[in-house]
Amino acid sequence: MCDQTFVVATFGPCDSCTTPSPLMNIYVKNEAINYCSLCVERMAYQELQKGETLASLKRESESLKKKLEVERGKLSDVELSQVAEKVEVVSALSIKSRRLLKGHANKVLCMDWCKDKRRMVSSSQDGKVIVWDAYTLNKEHGVSLPCTWVMACAYSPSGCAVACGGLDNRCSVIPLSLDSNENLAAKRKPVAMHTNYVSGCTFTNSDMQLLTCSGDGTCALWDVESGQLLQSFHGHTADVLSLDLAPSENANTFVTGGCDRKANVWDMRSGQNIQSFESHESDVNCVKYYPSGDAFASASDDSTCRFYDLRADREVAVYQKDSIVFGASTVDFSLSGRLLFAGYNDYTINVWDVLKGTRVSILFGHENRISRVRVSPDGTALCSASWDNTLRVSELPLCH
């Protein structure tokens, strides 16, 4: 196959067939060309070796995958629950809902905490982004965007800006001010541009770079100031639904989950997919790093949550029960990493013991699907966003 590196998607006449269409800017032998997707496929066919077909290459790929799984299985000497047999059982949890935030007129699709542990940002199908004070329930800012289904939002590390994106295929950065009456919509700055909806976004460890994932099957790293694409990430074969940055100050990796049932780990510097896990049986709706950065959890429409150890390069735990038949939509860890909070489509939040793999509590209160759960930076509160148009803030016990 030809050596090619995808850089960015634009619109214009194809260099090969001259048809105006979305283009892939690629490099072939260090020469930049702009091809449409059809011409890229034709080029791939032309580079097949004698006797090769796409079907034969797919069979070879599947065979190699099976061999890799066999080799991984040889290293699977013990399960996480077996190692944790002598670990003390989690004591009874007392998690109480303390705040109910109302203000959105439609499904709340995403939320994120500010590092000051007090403020939050939420985005909704009503086309609005709201910045909240979780203590007083005051709405500090409200921004109406030009499209509905604002599917992603994130607070910047400094707390001076928020990013948001959705069905308009763009991700914008909105600088915040102390004046609650200021028109923030006028200051909104488009940064990222995909060829399909933006499903997730997060700042890196500075306000100057933004990481996005999209329904076009790609992720991208952007410079906030110039809007320039710094790195693109290709490896998923379907919509990318979620991403999470590794939890360290010098994080150079992030994890993604998508509709191809894969969870992929990426190197931001090289743009390469460095690890891939494919054990779910349906869409991977959410991925979240363990607090140490050595593992991550995933939530899927197959009604399970799974725990992967990056050092062992394999899945080490599955969180499921026969009574749970609805898909899991979101996950997050407690500050210590001992508990895993998972939101489901049956309106509940299940709390799992990460080490023992058992369910230790169920949280009720929402009246529709849970779209997002996030633990506050200090670990004292859990915020859940739901399709019932509300957000709930619950108090967490400090011991976990």
mmCIF file of C-alpha atoms in Angstrom:
data_model
loop_
_atom_site.group_PDB
_atom_site.id
_atom_site.type_symbol
_atom_site.label_atom_id
_atom_site.label_comp_id
_atom_site.label_asym_id
_atom_site.label_seq_id
_atom_site.Cartn_x
_atom_site.Cartn_y
_atom_site.Cartn_z
ATOM 1 C CA MET A 1 0.000 0.000 0.000
ATOM 2 C CA CYS A 2 1.122 3.578 -0.572
ATOM 3 C CA ASP A 3 2.789 5.495 2.223
ATOM 4 C CA GLN A 4 0.352 8.255 3.173
ATOM 5 C CA THR A 5 -0.228 10.576 6.129
ATOM 6 C CA PHE A 6 -3.608 12.307 6.421
ATOM 7 C CA VAL A 7 -3.273 15.901 7.570
ATOM 8 C CA VAL A 8 -6.583 17.754 7.248
ATOM 9 C CA ALA A 9 -9.932 17.708 5.438
ATOM 10 C CA THR A 10 -10.868 20.672 3.229
ATOM 11 C CA PHE A 11 -13.296 21.352 0.360
ATOM 12 C CA GLY A 12 -12.384 22.043 -3.272
ATOM 13 C CA PRO A 13 -11.534 20.436 -6.632
ATOM 14 C CA CYS A 14 -9.801 17.046 -6.460
ATOM 15 C CA ASP A 15 -6.279 17.000 -7.958
ATOM 16 C CA SER A 16 -7.125 13.745 -9.752
ATOM 17 C CA CYS A 17 -10.746 13.918 -10.960
ATOM 18 C CA THR A 18 -11.271 17.735 -10.508
ATOM 19 C CA THR A 19 -14.680 17.107 -8.872
ATOM 20 C CA PRO A 20 -15.469 19.628 -6.081
ATOM 21 C CA SER A 21 -15.760 17.586 -2.885
ATOM 22 C CA PRO A 22 -14.340 17.191 0.651
ATOM 23 C CA LEU A 23 -10.629 16.585 0.192
ATOM 24 C CA MET A 24 -7.978 14.668 2.089
ATOM 25 C CA ASN A 25 -4.652 16.483 2.105
ATOM 26 C CA ILE A 26 -2.144 13.636 2.001
ATOM 27 C CA TYR A 27 1.561 13.164 1.386
ATOM 28 C CA VAL A 28 2.827 10.542 -1.042
ATOM 29 C CA LYS A 29 6.621 10.308 -1.173
ATOM 30 C CA ASN A 30 6.829 13.758 0.472
ATOM 31 C CA GLU A 31 4.597 15.311 -2.201
ATOM 32 C CA ALA A 32 1.408 17.005 -0.998
ATOM 33 C CA ILE A 33 -1.753 16.173 -2.962
ATOM 34 C CA ASN A 34 -5.490 16.857 -2.457
ATOM 35 C CA TYR A 35 -7.632 13.831 -3.293
ATOM 36 C CA CYS A 36 -11.312 13.061 -2.729
ATOM 37 C CA SER A 37 -12.164 9.829 -0.894
ATOM 38 C CA LEU A 38 -12.964 7.978 -4.154
ATOM 39 C CA CYS A 39 -9.575 8.804 -5.676
ATOM 40 C CA VAL A 40 -7.832 7.774 -2.454
ATOM 41 C CA GLU A 41 -9.540 4.366 -2.750
ATOM 42 C CA ARG A 42 -8.501 4.075 -6.400
ATOM 43 C CA MET A 43 -4.921 4.927 -5.465
ATOM 44 C CA ALA A 44 -4.969 2.226 -2.777
ATOM 45 C CA TYR A 45 -6.216 -0.347 -5.308
ATOM 46 C CA GLN A 46 -3.454 0.579 -7.741
ATOM 47 C CA GLU A 47 -0.803 0.008 -5.060
ATOM 48 C CA LEU A 48 -1.946 -3.550 -4.295
ATOM 49 C CA GLN A 49 0.742 -6.165 -4.899
ATOM 50 C CA LYS A 50 0.220 -8.828 -7.543
ATOM 51 C CA GLY A 51 -2.365 -11.359 -6.383
ATOM 52 C CA GLU A 52 -3.522 -9.164 -3.512
ATOM 53 C CA THR A 53 -7.127 -8.080 -3.038
ATOM 54 C CA LEU A 54 -8.766 -6.033 -0.317
ATOM 55 C CA ALA A 55 -10.564 -9.192 0.818
ATOM 56 C CA SER A 56 -7.283 -11.097 1.162
ATOM 57 C CA LEU A 57 -5.693 -8.228 3.070
ATOM 58 C CA LYS A 58 -8.682 -8.104 5.444
ATOM 59 C CA ARG A 59 -8.363 -11.862 6.050
ATOM 60 C CA GLU A 60 -4.659 -11.454 6.758
ATOM 61 C CA SER A 61 -5.432 -8.589 9.149
ATOM 62 C CA GLU A 62 -8.007 -10.675 11.033
ATOM 63 C CA SER A 63 -5.552 -13.575 11.248
ATOM 64 C CA LEU A 64 -2.880 -11.313 12.744
ATOM 65 C CA LYS A 65 -5.401 -9.937 15.258
ATOM 66 C CA LYS A 66 -6.259 -13.457 16.420
ATOM 67 C CA LYS A 67 -2.575 -14.304 16.826
ATOM 68 C CA LEU A 68 -2.081 -11.147 18.909
ATOM 69 C CA GLU A 69 -5.033 -12.108 21.123
ATOM 70 C CA VAL A 70 -3.525 -15.560 21.663
ATOM 71 C CA GLU A 71 -0.198 -13.993 22.686
ATOM 72 C CA ARG A 72 -2.011 -11.572 25.010
ATOM 73 C CA GLY A 73 -3.885 -14.512 26.529
ATOM 74 C CA LYS A 74 -0.602 -16.265 27.386
ATOM 75 C CA LEU A 75 0.298 -13.303 29.606
ATOM 76 C CA SER A 76 -3.076 -13.289 31.383
ATOM 77 C CA ASP A 77 -1.939 -15.077 34.520
ATOM 78 C CA VAL A 78 -4.452 -13.621 36.996
ATOM 79 C CA GLU A 79 -7.569 -11.444 37.118
ATOM 80 C CA LEU A 80 -7.809 -8.168 39.027
ATOM 81 C CA SER A 81 -10.553 -9.500 41.320
ATOM 82 C CA GLN A 82 -8.300 -12.417 42.339
ATOM 83 C CA VAL A 83 -5.433 -10.085 43.223
ATOM 84 C CA ALA A 84 -7.859 -7.991 45.310
ATOM 85 C CA GLU A 85 -9.344 -10.915 47.287
ATOM 86 C CA LYS A 86 -7.643 -9.841 50.524
ATOM 87 C CA VAL A 87 -8.397 -6.149 50.037
ATOM 88 C CA GLU A 88 -10.935 -4.747 52.474
ATOM 89 C CA VAL A 89 -14.484 -4.431 51.158
ATOM 90 C CA VAL A 90 -15.782 -0.911 50.487
ATOM 91 C CA SER A 91 -17.912 0.223 53.418
ATOM 92 C CA ALA A 92 -21.515 1.348 52.974
ATOM 93 C CA LEU A 93 -21.689 4.518 50.898
ATOM 94 C CA SER A 94 -23.741 7.556 51.790
ATOM 95 C CA ILE A 95 -24.080 9.611 48.611
ATOM 96 C CA LYS A 96 -26.731 12.294 48.791
ATOM 97 C CA SER A 97 -27.953 14.671 46.104
ATOM 98 C CA ARG A 98 -27.314 18.252 47.305
ATOM 99 C CA ARG A 99 -28.022 20.454 44.280
ATOM 100 C CA LEU A 100 -30.463 20.345 41.374
ATOM 101 C CA LEU A 101 -29.513 22.664 38.519
ATOM 102 C CA LYS A 102 -32.330 23.718 36.195
ATOM 103 C CA GLY A 103 -31.936 26.082 33.282
ATOM 104 C CA HIS A 104 -31.692 24.120 30.066
ATOM 105 C CA ALA A 105 -34.820 23.712 27.934
ATOM 106 C CA ASN A 106 -33.762 20.386 26.448
ATOM 107 C CA LYS A 107 -31.451 17.419 26.951
ATOM 108 C CA VAL A 108 -28.191 18.193 28.766
ATOM 109 C CA LEU A 109 -25.550 16.456 26.667
ATOM 110 C CA CYS A 110 -22.259 17.303 28.368
ATOM 111 C CA MET A 111 -20.687 19.030 31.386
ATOM 112 C CA ASP A 112 -17.251 19.733 32.807
ATOM 113 C CA TRP A 113 -15.818 21.037 36.086
ATOM 114 C CA CYS A 114 -13.564 24.049 36.393
ATOM 115 C CA LYS A 115 -10.303 23.451 38.252
ATOM 116 C CA ASP A 116 -11.488 25.887 40.956
ATOM 117 C CA LYS A 117 -13.777 22.995 42.099
ATOM 118 C CA ARG A 118 -16.771 25.313 42.170
ATOM 119 C CA ARG A 119 -17.830 26.273 38.680
ATOM 120 C CA MET A 120 -19.179 24.026 35.931
ATOM 121 C CA VAL A 121 -20.068 24.348 32.276
ATOM 122 C CA SER A 122 -22.883 22.436 30.591
ATOM 123 C CA SER A 123 -24.115 22.144 27.009
ATOM 124 C CA SER A 124 -27.502 21.088 25.741
ATOM 125 C CA GLN A 125 -29.694 20.200 22.800
ATOM 126 C CA ASP A 126 -31.332 23.600 23.288
ATOM 127 C CA GLY A 127 -28.235 25.187 21.684
ATOM 128 C CA LYS A 128 -27.057 26.819 24.908
ATOM 129 C CA VAL A 129 -23.889 26.657 26.969
ATOM 130 C CA ILE A 130 -24.315 27.636 30.635
ATOM 131 C CA VAL A 131 -21.615 28.368 33.212
ATOM 132 C CA TRP A 132 -22.846 27.561 36.737
ATOM 133 C CA ASP A 133 -21.782 28.270 40.294
ATOM 134 C CA ALA A 134 -22.357 24.852 41.858
ATOM 135 C CA TYR A 135 -22.499 26.324 45.386
ATOM 136 C CA THR A 136 -25.153 28.984 44.828
ATOM 137 C CA LEU A 137 -26.838 27.484 41.715
ATOM 138 C CA ASN A 138 -26.392 30.868 40.003
ATOM 139 C CA LYS A 139 -26.009 30.915 36.220
ATOM 140 C CA GLU A 140 -22.933 33.079 35.720
ATOM 141 C CA HIS A 141 -23.005 33.015 31.913
ATOM 142 C CA GLY A 142 -25.364 31.784 29.222
ATOM 143 C CA VAL A 143 -24.351 31.590 25.567
ATOM 144 C CA SER A 144 -26.681 30.740 22.680
ATOM 145 C CA LEU A 145 -24.930 29.006 19.793
ATOM 146 C CA PRO A 146 -26.066 29.002 16.150
ATOM 147 C CA CYS A 147 -26.865 25.264 16.210
ATOM 148 C CA THR A 148 -28.731 22.842 18.453
ATOM 149 C CA TRP A 149 -27.183 19.665 19.878
ATOM 150 C CA VAL A 150 -24.116 21.190 21.516
ATOM 151 C CA MET A 151 -22.633 17.767 22.207
ATOM 152 C CA ALA A 152 -19.307 18.715 23.795
ATOM 153 C CA CYS A 153 -18.030 21.288 26.244
ATOM 154 C CA ALA A 154 -14.881 21.726 28.335
ATOM 155 C CA TYR A 155 -13.361 24.212 30.775
ATOM 156 C CA SER A 156 -9.860 25.527 30.078
ATOM 157 C CA PRO A 157 -7.149 24.785 32.691
ATOM 158 C CA SER A 158 -7.011 28.456 33.732
ATOM 159 C CA GLY A 159 -10.794 28.718 34.057
ATOM 160 C CA CYS A 160 -10.785 31.758 31.751
ATOM 161 C CA ALA A 161 -12.467 30.097 28.764
ATOM 162 C CA VAL A 162 -14.738 27.244 27.720
ATOM 163 C CA ALA A 163 -14.800 25.228 24.515
ATOM 164 C CA CYS A 164 -17.938 23.794 22.911
ATOM 165 C CA GLY A 165 -18.992 22.065 19.710
ATOM 166 C CA GLY A 166 -21.665 19.869 18.167
ATOM 167 C CA LEU A 167 -23.705 19.361 15.026
ATOM 168 C CA ASP A 168 -22.218 22.404 13.284
ATOM 169 C CA ASN A 169 -18.995 20.342 12.859
ATOM 170 C CA ARG A 170 -17.046 23.062 14.676
ATOM 171 C CA CYS A 171 -15.505 23.528 18.086
ATOM 172 C CA SER A 172 -15.346 27.100 19.374
ATOM 173 C CA VAL A 173 -13.596 28.726 22.318
ATOM 174 C CA ILE A 174 -15.477 31.331 24.355
ATOM 175 C CA PRO A 175 -13.427 33.612 26.659
ATOM 176 C CA LEU A 176 -15.165 34.279 29.985
ATOM 177 C CA SER A 177 -15.313 37.608 31.812
ATOM 178 C CA LEU A 178 -16.332 38.860 35.245
ATOM 179 C CA ASP A 179 -19.186 40.853 33.688
ATOM 180 C CA SER A 180 -22.171 38.516 33.605
ATOM 181 C CA ASN A 181 -24.021 40.883 31.248
ATOM 182 C CA GLU A 182 -21.350 40.849 28.538
ATOM 183 C CA ASN A 183 -22.335 39.340 25.180
ATOM 184 C CA LEU A 184 -20.033 36.306 25.110
ATOM 185 C CA ALA A 185 -21.559 34.976 21.884
ATOM 186 C CA ALA A 186 -19.919 37.875 20.033
ATOM 187 C CA LYS A 187 -16.513 36.843 21.416
ATOM 188 C CA ARG A 188 -16.903 33.196 20.368
ATOM 189 C CA LYS A 189 -13.926 32.073 18.295
ATOM 190 C CA PRO A 190 -14.203 29.035 15.973
ATOM 191 C CA VAL A 191 -11.041 26.937 16.352
ATOM 192 C CA ALA A 192 -11.642 23.393 15.089
ATOM 193 C CA MET A 193 -13.384 22.270 11.911
ATOM 194 C CA HIS A 194 -14.363 18.670 11.137
ATOM 195 C CA THR A 195 -16.360 17.118 8.303
ATOM 196 C CA ASN A 196 -18.944 15.704 10.727
ATOM 197 C CA TYR A 197 -20.304 16.488 14.193
ATOM 198 C CA VAL A 198 -17.930 17.240 17.085
ATOM 199 C CA SER A 199 -18.550 14.611 19.776
ATOM 200 C CA GLY A 200 -15.908 15.582 22.342
ATOM 201 C CA CYS A 201 -13.338 18.219 23.199
ATOM 202 C CA THR A 202 -10.773 18.941 25.879
ATOM 203 C CA PHE A 203 -7.968 21.390 26.418
ATOM 204 C CA THR A 204 -4.472 20.027 26.832
ATOM 205 C CA ASN A 205 -2.514 21.226 29.868
ATOM 206 C CA SER A 206 -2.650 24.806 28.583
ATOM 207 C CA ASP A 207 -5.333 27.123 27.207
ATOM 208 C CA MET A 208 -3.461 27.274 23.891
ATOM 209 C CA GLN A 209 -4.211 23.794 22.524
ATOM 210 C CA LEU A 210 -7.507 22.001 22.005
ATOM 211 C CA LEU A 211 -8.103 18.308 21.322
ATOM 212 C CA THR A 212 -11.298 17.264 19.512
ATOM 213 C CA CYS A 213 -12.964 14.070 18.309
ATOM 214 C CA SER A 214 -15.648 13.767 15.687
ATOM 215 C CA GLY A 215 -18.242 11.700 13.878
ATOM 216 C CA ASP A 216 -15.927 11.819 10.859
ATOM 217 C CA GLY A 217 -13.842 9.111 12.553
ATOM 218 C CA THR A 218 -10.890 11.353 13.397
ATOM 219 C CA CYS A 219 -9.378 13.288 16.280
ATOM 220 C CA ALA A 220 -7.371 16.473 15.917
ATOM 221 C CA LEU A 221 -5.096 18.751 17.924
ATOM 222 C CA TRP A 222 -5.556 22.486 17.264
ATOM 223 C CA ASP A 223 -3.773 25.709 18.103
ATOM 224 C CA VAL A 224 -6.369 27.931 19.801
ATOM 225 C CA GLU A 225 -4.785 31.248 18.849
ATOM 226 C CA SER A 226 -4.395 30.621 15.112
ATOM 227 C CA GLY A 227 -6.952 27.840 14.573
ATOM 228 C CA GLN A 228 -4.215 25.841 12.846
ATOM 229 C CA LEU A 229 -4.313 22.049 12.801
ATOM 230 C CA LEU A 230 -1.252 20.739 14.680
ATOM 231 C CA GLN A 231 -1.827 16.992 14.434
ATOM 232 C CA SER A 232 -4.522 14.652 13.155
ATOM 233 C CA PHE A 233 -5.268 11.132 14.371
ATOM 234 C CA HIS A 234 -6.652 8.438 12.042
ATOM 235 C CA GLY A 235 -7.347 4.884 13.174
ATOM 236 C CA HIS A 236 -11.035 4.544 14.013
ATOM 237 C CA THR A 237 -13.247 3.168 11.246
ATOM 238 C CA ALA A 238 -16.445 4.813 12.495
ATOM 239 C CA ASP A 239 -17.623 7.764 14.603
ATOM 240 C CA VAL A 240 -15.358 8.685 17.526
ATOM 241 C CA LEU A 241 -17.665 9.293 20.507
ATOM 242 C CA SER A 242 -15.364 10.155 23.401
ATOM 243 C CA LEU A 243 -11.819 11.132 24.339
ATOM 244 C CA ASP A 244 -9.853 11.698 27.535
ATOM 245 C CA LEU A 245 -6.409 13.174 28.121
ATOM 246 C CA ALA A 246 -3.911 11.339 30.313
ATOM 247 C CA PRO A 247 -3.938 12.848 33.845
ATOM 248 C CA SER A 248 -0.415 14.216 34.150
ATOM 249 C CA GLU A 249 1.087 17.649 33.711
ATOM 250 C CA ASN A 250 3.220 16.470 30.804
ATOM 251 C CA ALA A 251 0.554 14.256 29.249
ATOM 252 C CA ASN A 252 1.385 13.214 25.704
ATOM 253 C CA THR A 253 -1.235 10.503 25.306
ATOM 254 C CA PHE A 254 -5.005 10.347 25.172
ATOM 255 C CA VAL A 255 -7.608 7.601 24.791
ATOM 256 C CA THR A 256 -10.654 7.480 22.509
ATOM 257 C CA GLY A 257 -13.714 5.288 22.094
ATOM 258 C CA GLY A 258 -15.980 4.937 19.083
ATOM 259 C CA CYS A 259 -18.744 3.220 17.149
ATOM 260 C CA ASP A 260 -16.235 0.688 15.780
ATOM 261 C CA ARG A 261 -16.250 -0.890 19.289
ATOM 262 C CA LYS A 262 -12.605 0.077 19.780
ATOM 263 C CA ALA A 263 -10.785 1.997 22.488
ATOM 264 C CA ASN A 264 -7.550 3.452 21.128
ATOM 265 C CA VAL A 265 -4.598 5.092 22.883
ATOM 266 C CA TRP A 266 -2.758 7.804 20.934
ATOM 267 C CA ASP A 267 0.573 9.624 21.079
ATOM 268 C CA MET A 268 -0.084 13.342 20.554
ATOM 269 C CA ARG A 269 3.451 14.019 19.341
ATOM 270 C CA SER A 270 3.565 11.465 16.550
ATOM 271 C CA GLY A 271 -0.144 11.121 15.809
ATOM 272 C CA GLN A 272 0.214 7.335 16.056
ATOM 273 C CA ASN A 273 -2.234 4.835 17.548
ATOM 274 C CA ILE A 274 0.015 3.123 20.110
ATOM 275 C CA GLN A 275 -2.483 0.716 21.727
ATOM 276 C CA SER A 276 -5.889 -0.611 20.713
ATOM 277 C CA PHE A 277 -8.498 -2.651 22.590
ATOM 278 C CA GLU A 278 -11.501 -4.328 20.978
ATOM 279 C CA SER A 279 -13.385 -6.340 23.580
ATOM 280 C CA HIS A 280 -16.732 -4.505 23.626
ATOM 281 C CA GLU A 281 -19.618 -5.884 21.596
ATOM 282 C CA SER A 282 -21.167 -2.500 20.748
ATOM 283 C CA ASP A 283 -20.392 1.241 20.557
ATOM 284 C CA VAL A 284 -17.904 2.577 23.111
ATOM 285 C CA ASN A 285 -19.722 5.662 24.421
ATOM 286 C CA CYS A 286 -17.164 6.926 26.931
ATOM 287 C CA VAL A 287 -13.557 6.438 28.004
ATOM 288 C CA LYS A 288 -11.890 7.762 31.153
ATOM 289 C CA TYR A 289 -8.331 7.467 32.458
ATOM 290 C CA TYR A 290 -7.627 6.004 35.895
ATOM 291 C CA PRO A 291 -6.207 8.722 38.235
ATOM 292 C CA SER A 292 -2.677 7.269 37.987
ATOM 293 C CA GLY A 293 -2.777 7.276 34.180
ATOM 294 C CA ASP A 294 -1.764 3.593 34.002
ATOM 295 C CA ALA A 295 -5.231 2.327 33.076
ATOM 296 C CA PHE A 296 -8.600 3.471 31.764
ATOM 297 C CA ALA A 297 -12.263 2.490 31.863
ATOM 298 C CA SER A 298 -14.825 2.380 29.079
ATOM 299 C CA ALA A 299 -18.636 2.387 28.904
ATOM 300 C CA SER A 300 -20.541 0.737 26.095
ATOM 301 C CA ASP A 301 -23.978 0.091 24.651
ATOM 302 C CA ASP A 302 -23.351 -3.614 25.378
ATOM 303 C CA SER A 303 -24.359 -2.826 29.021
ATOM 304 C CA THR A 304 -20.844 -3.305 30.357
ATOM 305 C CA CYS A 305 -18.019 -1.157 31.634
ATOM 306 C CA ARG A 306 -14.495 -2.473 31.218
ATOM 307 C CA PHE A 307 -11.138 -1.730 32.823
ATOM 308 C CA TYR A 308 -7.899 -1.876 30.825
ATOM 309 C CA ASP A 309 -4.360 -1.919 32.219
ATOM 310 C CA LEU A 310 -2.043 -0.161 29.771
ATOM 311 C CA ARG A 311 1.089 -1.778 31.224
ATOM 312 C CA ALA A 312 -0.341 -5.264 30.840
ATOM 313 C CA ASP A 313 -1.848 -4.250 27.466
ATOM 314 C CA ARG A 314 -5.120 -6.010 28.211
ATOM 315 C CA GLU A 315 -8.548 -5.888 29.795
ATOM 316 C CA VAL A 316 -8.370 -6.803 33.490
ATOM 317 C CA ALA A 317 -11.963 -6.366 34.701
ATOM 318 C CA VAL A 318 -15.556 -6.247 33.434
ATOM 319 C CA TYR A 319 -18.303 -4.507 35.408
ATOM 320 C CA GLN A 320 -21.672 -6.051 34.604
ATOM 321 C CA LYS A 321 -24.731 -7.744 36.086
ATOM 322 C CA ASP A 322 -27.454 -9.847 34.483
ATOM 323 C CA SER A 323 -30.033 -7.350 35.764
ATOM 324 C CA ILE A 324 -28.384 -4.499 33.815
ATOM 325 C CA VAL A 325 -29.758 -4.629 30.270
ATOM 326 C CA PHE A 326 -29.438 -0.974 29.255
ATOM 327 C CA GLY A 327 -26.340 0.576 27.723
ATOM 328 C CA ALA A 328 -23.713 2.416 29.754
ATOM 329 C CA SER A 329 -23.241 5.972 28.488
ATOM 330 C CA THR A 330 -20.570 7.526 30.729
ATOM 331 C CA VAL A 331 -17.959 6.728 33.402
ATOM 332 C CA ASP A 332 -15.653 8.480 35.858
ATOM 333 C CA PHE A 333 -13.430 7.469 38.786
ATOM 334 C CA SER A 334 -13.413 8.664 42.359
ATOM 335 C CA LEU A 335 -10.352 10.666 43.413
ATOM 336 C CA SER A 336 -8.615 7.580 44.856
ATOM 337 C CA GLY A 337 -9.619 5.390 41.918
ATOM 338 C CA ARG A 338 -11.321 2.821 44.132
ATOM 339 C CA LEU A 339 -14.835 3.613 42.841
ATOM 340 C CA LEU A 340 -16.137 3.770 39.295
ATOM 341 C CA PHE A 341 -19.295 5.799 38.647
ATOM 342 C CA ALA A 342 -21.195 4.666 35.554
ATOM 343 C CA GLY A 343 -24.284 6.327 34.091
ATOM 344 C CA TYR A 344 -26.785 4.171 32.221
ATOM 345 C CA ASN A 345 -29.688 4.592 29.833
ATOM 346 C CA ASP A 346 -32.096 3.319 32.520
ATOM 347 C CA TYR A 347 -31.702 6.673 34.351
ATOM 348 C CA THR A 348 -29.456 5.255 37.111
ATOM 349 C CA ILE A 349 -25.831 5.661 38.174
ATOM 350 C CA ASN A 350 -24.163 2.439 39.283
ATOM 351 C CA VAL A 351 -21.179 2.655 41.630
ATOM 352 C CA TRP A 352 -18.642 -0.161 41.158
ATOM 353 C CA ASP A 353 -15.753 -1.325 43.309
ATOM 354 C CA VAL A 354 -12.906 -1.114 40.786
ATOM 355 C CA LEU A 355 -10.746 -3.775 42.470
ATOM 356 C CA LYS A 356 -13.362 -6.384 43.348
ATOM 357 C CA GLY A 357 -15.638 -5.806 40.350
ATOM 358 C CA THR A 358 -18.791 -5.664 42.468
ATOM 359 C CA ARG A 359 -21.557 -3.065 42.511
ATOM 360 C CA VAL A 360 -21.613 -1.216 45.812
ATOM 361 C CA SER A 361 -24.420 1.294 45.274
ATOM 362 C CA ILE A 362 -27.067 2.615 42.865
ATOM 363 C CA LEU A 363 -27.966 6.313 42.612
ATOM 364 C CA PHE A 364 -31.444 7.365 41.542
ATOM 365 C CA GLY A 365 -33.025 10.746 40.874
ATOM 366 C CA HIS A 366 -32.824 11.480 37.166
ATOM 367 C CA GLU A 367 -35.849 10.895 34.954
ATOM 368 C CA ASN A 368 -34.082 10.175 31.679
ATOM 369 C CA ARG A 369 -30.803 8.875 30.268
ATOM 370 C CA ILE A 370 -27.588 9.870 32.079
ATOM 371 C CA SER A 371 -25.390 11.630 29.524
ATOM 372 C CA ARG A 372 -22.382 12.518 31.690
ATOM 373 C CA VAL A 373 -20.947 11.905 35.166
ATOM 374 C CA ARG A 374 -17.944 13.854 36.404
ATOM 375 C CA VAL A 375 -16.221 13.890 39.802
ATOM 376 C CA SER A 376 -15.054 17.333 40.975
ATOM 377 C CA PRO A 377 -11.273 18.003 41.000
ATOM 378 C CA ASP A 378 -11.149 17.693 44.802
ATOM 379 C CA GLY A 379 -13.190 14.473 44.815
ATOM 380 C CA THR A 380 -15.932 15.802 47.116
ATOM 381 C CA ALA A 381 -18.779 15.995 44.607
ATOM 382 C CA LEU A 382 -20.249 14.094 41.679
ATOM 383 C CA CYS A 383 -22.141 15.955 38.963
ATOM 384 C CA SER A 384 -24.477 14.079 36.633
ATOM 385 C CA ALA A 385 -26.055 15.497 33.480
ATOM 386 C CA SER A 386 -29.182 13.977 32.006
ATOM 387 C CA TRP A 387 -31.620 14.038 29.142
ATOM 388 C CA ASP A 388 -34.227 15.146 31.712
ATOM 389 C CA ASN A 389 -32.853 18.722 31.153
ATOM 390 C CA THR A 390 -31.179 18.897 34.578
ATOM 391 C CA LEU A 391 -27.851 18.434 36.346
ATOM 392 C CA ARG A 392 -27.506 17.001 39.847
ATOM 393 C CA VAL A 393 -24.600 17.536 42.232
ATOM 394 C CA SER A 394 -24.140 14.831 44.893
ATOM 395 C CA GLU A 395 -21.817 14.842 47.911
ATOM 396 C CA LEU A 396 -19.187 12.104 47.977
ATOM 397 C CA PRO A 397 -17.566 10.582 51.090
ATOM 398 C CA LEU A 398 -13.957 11.767 51.410
ATOM 399 C CA CYS A 399 -12.603 8.308 52.243
ATOM 400 C CA HIS A 400 -13.062 7.198 48.621
#
